[in-house]
Amino acid sequence: MQDGKEKREEKPVNAEQVLRTLAERWRGAVTLEYRSQLVLSHQGEAGLRGELTVRLRRPNLARIEISVDNPEACGLRVCDGRVIWQRNRKVPLRPARTQRHGFQTTVMAGVAHPLDEAAYSVDQFLAPQPFRLTGSGVERSATQRKDSKDKEREVFVVVQTQATSRDTLTLDAKTYAPLRLVRVGDHGGTVQELLREEFQGVVLGGALPASLFRWTPEDEARQ
């Protein structure tokens, strides 16, 4: 009986409308900040756990703290709109070092494996159509229901499939804040979960001054 009740409480909604409203909300905000807990998985690798602390300002400013189980992947990335700085954390046999390159298309361009999957979410705020799979053959569906982790919260669950890829995005039904993203895809000939990300403390339109997105001597001295 309980399963039937839960099924009745889940109702289909228009996936295109949900994604359009998400895009409108985000385009209307100058800034975005959030933390995310993530698990990255690839063929032959155990799940890599970590956290991103993300602060973004339109049109292309960013300050991102990366902290994951793999010390070599930890560090800081800052984009001032013209230049992207990436400083990796000091690890045994390798000092901390700073790399820099000109901004071209996305603030997370060139992020090394295995963090390339996690880079996807960061750039969605600055994308014209956030969290929308592009290309041919994309099928979309959406439902509204109670959140599996918070029964007091209504959520939208948007599923997008394209060949062997599937994105499942959970959004707060009132604020359209992202709560969870699960990406499934082909890696080395195996279809598997590649990314599971949970978003926390999402704030749209907060006070993030432009000075926050400048590379500083303190950044350069980080170990």
Short mmCIF file of N, CA and C in Angstrom, two decimals, residues 3 15 18 29 39 59 64 85-86 101 133 140 195 198:
data_model
loop_
_atom_site.label_atom_id
_atom_site.label_comp_id
_atom_site.label_asym_id
_atom_site.label_seq_id
_atom_site.Cartn_x
_atom_site.Cartn_y
_atom_site.Cartn_z
N ASP A 3 3.85 1.61 -1.21
CA ASP A 3 4.44 1.83 -2.53
C ASP A 3 3.44 2.46 -3.47
N ALA A 15 9.08 18.54 -18.74
CA ALA A 15 10.53 18.68 -18.54
C ALA A 15 11.07 19.94 -19.20
N VAL A 18 10.29 22.92 -17.02
CA VAL A 18 11.14 22.96 -15.83
C VAL A 18 12.52 23.51 -16.18
N ALA A 29 20.09 36.11 -12.20
CA ALA A 29 20.97 36.29 -11.04
C ALA A 29 22.38 36.63 -11.51
N VAL A 39 30.98 12.31 -5.70
CA VAL A 39 31.66 11.02 -5.87
C VAL A 39 31.87 10.82 -7.36
N PRO A 59 30.09 37.98 -16.15
CA PRO A 59 29.82 36.97 -17.17
C PRO A 59 30.70 35.73 -17.08
N ILE A 64 37.06 28.81 -7.23
CA ILE A 64 36.64 27.44 -6.94
C ILE A 64 37.71 26.74 -6.11
N TRP A 85 43.75 31.07 -13.37
CA TRP A 85 44.86 30.56 -12.56
C TRP A 85 44.44 29.24 -11.92
N GLN A 86 45.34 28.28 -11.89
CA GLN A 86 45.10 27.01 -11.21
C GLN A 86 46.34 26.72 -10.36
N HIS A 101 46.39 30.32 -17.88
CA HIS A 101 46.14 30.36 -19.32
C HIS A 101 44.97 31.30 -19.57
N LEU A 133 21.15 18.72 -21.70
CA LEU A 133 21.94 17.96 -22.65
C LEU A 133 21.66 18.46 -24.06
N ARG A 140 13.69 13.54 -22.85
CA ARG A 140 13.56 14.17 -21.54
C ARG A 140 12.22 13.81 -20.90
N LEU A 195 29.27 10.28 -12.06
CA LEU A 195 29.26 11.39 -11.10
C LEU A 195 27.98 11.34 -10.27
N GLU A 198 25.96 16.24 -4.77
CA GLU A 198 24.91 16.82 -3.92
C GLU A 198 25.27 18.26 -3.63
#
